[in-house]
GROMACS .gro file of C-alpha atoms in nm:
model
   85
    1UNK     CA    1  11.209   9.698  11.054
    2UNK     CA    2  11.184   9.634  10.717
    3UNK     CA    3  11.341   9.747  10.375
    4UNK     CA    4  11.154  10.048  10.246
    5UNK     CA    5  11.177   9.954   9.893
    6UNK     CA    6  10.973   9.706   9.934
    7UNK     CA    7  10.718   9.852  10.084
    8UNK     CA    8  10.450  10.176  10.047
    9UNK     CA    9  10.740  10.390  10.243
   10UNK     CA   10  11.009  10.346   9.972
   11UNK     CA   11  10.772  10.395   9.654
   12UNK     CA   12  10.819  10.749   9.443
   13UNK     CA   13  10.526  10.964   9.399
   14UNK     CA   14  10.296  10.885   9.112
   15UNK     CA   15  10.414  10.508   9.148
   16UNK     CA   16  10.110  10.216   9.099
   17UNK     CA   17  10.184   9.965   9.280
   18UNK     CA   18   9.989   9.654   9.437
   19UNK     CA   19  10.008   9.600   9.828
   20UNK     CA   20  10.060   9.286   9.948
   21UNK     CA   21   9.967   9.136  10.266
   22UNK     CA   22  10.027   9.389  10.513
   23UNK     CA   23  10.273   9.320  10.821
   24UNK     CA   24  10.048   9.453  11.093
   25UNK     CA   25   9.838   9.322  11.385
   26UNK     CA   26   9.460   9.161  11.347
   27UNK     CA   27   9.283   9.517  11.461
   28UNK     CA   28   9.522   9.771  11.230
   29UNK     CA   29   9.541   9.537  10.958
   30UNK     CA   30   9.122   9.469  10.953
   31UNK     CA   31   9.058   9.902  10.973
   32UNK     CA   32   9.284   9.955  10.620
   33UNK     CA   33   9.091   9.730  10.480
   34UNK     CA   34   8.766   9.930  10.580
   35UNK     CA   35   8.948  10.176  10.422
   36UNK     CA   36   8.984   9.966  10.105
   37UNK     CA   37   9.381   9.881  10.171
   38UNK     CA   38   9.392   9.520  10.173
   39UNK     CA   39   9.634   9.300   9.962
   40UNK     CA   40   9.562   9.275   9.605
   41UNK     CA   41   9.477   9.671   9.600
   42UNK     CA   42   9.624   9.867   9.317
   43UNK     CA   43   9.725  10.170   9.560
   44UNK     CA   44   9.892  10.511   9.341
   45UNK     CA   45  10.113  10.672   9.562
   46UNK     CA   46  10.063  11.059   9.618
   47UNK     CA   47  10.227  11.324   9.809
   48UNK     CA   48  10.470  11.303  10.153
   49UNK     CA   49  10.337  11.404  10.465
   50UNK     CA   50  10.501  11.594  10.744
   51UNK     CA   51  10.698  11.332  10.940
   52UNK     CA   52  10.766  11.106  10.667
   53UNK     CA   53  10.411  10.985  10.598
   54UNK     CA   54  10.237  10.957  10.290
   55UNK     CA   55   9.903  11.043  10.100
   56UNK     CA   56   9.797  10.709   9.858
   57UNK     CA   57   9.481  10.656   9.685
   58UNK     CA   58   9.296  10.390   9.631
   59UNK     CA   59   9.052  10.459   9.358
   60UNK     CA   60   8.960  10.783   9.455
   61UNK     CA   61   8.927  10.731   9.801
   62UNK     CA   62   9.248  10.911   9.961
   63UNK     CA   63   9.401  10.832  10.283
   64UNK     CA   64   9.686  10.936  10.503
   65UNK     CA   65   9.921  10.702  10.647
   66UNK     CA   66  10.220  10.730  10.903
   67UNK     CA   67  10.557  10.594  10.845
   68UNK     CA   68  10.551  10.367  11.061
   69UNK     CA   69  10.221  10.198  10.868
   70UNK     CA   70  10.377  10.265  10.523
   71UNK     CA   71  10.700  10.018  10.614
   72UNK     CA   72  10.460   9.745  10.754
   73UNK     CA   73  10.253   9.759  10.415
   74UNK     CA   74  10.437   9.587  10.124
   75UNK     CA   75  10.414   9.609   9.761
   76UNK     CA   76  10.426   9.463   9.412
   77UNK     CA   77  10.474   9.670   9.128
   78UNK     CA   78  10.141   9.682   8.948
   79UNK     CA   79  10.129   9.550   8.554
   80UNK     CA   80  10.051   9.921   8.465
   81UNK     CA   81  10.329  10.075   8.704
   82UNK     CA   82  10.406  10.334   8.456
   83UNK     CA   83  10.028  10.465   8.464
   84UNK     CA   84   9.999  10.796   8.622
   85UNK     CA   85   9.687  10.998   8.676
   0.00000   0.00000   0.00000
């Protein structure tokens, strides 16, 4: 696996960050991006889910992902990381 701090798992609520290139197969990685998470994406992280997953936003679109996804999706911290909404 890989170090949650670098990724969407290991980011603290209310965090902006931008996702890199995610660290998932063709199929997974091709449906977030339907869902408008794709690398370059400014993504503010939101609230935990039950299980250790996590509610981000992306614009105002918001979408729930499992922990599993959030450690295969890493991150840059965005220029305006101490933004909130």
């Amino acid at each position: 696996m890989y170090d949650d701090a670098d990724t969407l798992a290991g980011q603290p609520a209310g965090r902006c960050v931008v996702m890199g290139v995610p660290r998932l197969d063709a199929a997974r990685t091709r449906r977030l991006a339907e869902l408008g998470l794709r690398a370059g994406t400014k993504v503010l992280l939101r609230n935990h889910t039950a299980g250790g997953g996590r509610i981000v936003a992306v614009g105002d679109t918001r979408i729930a992902l499992d922990r599993a996804t959030l450690l295969r999706l890493p991150v840059v911290p965005a220029p305006d990381d101490g933004h909130r909404r």
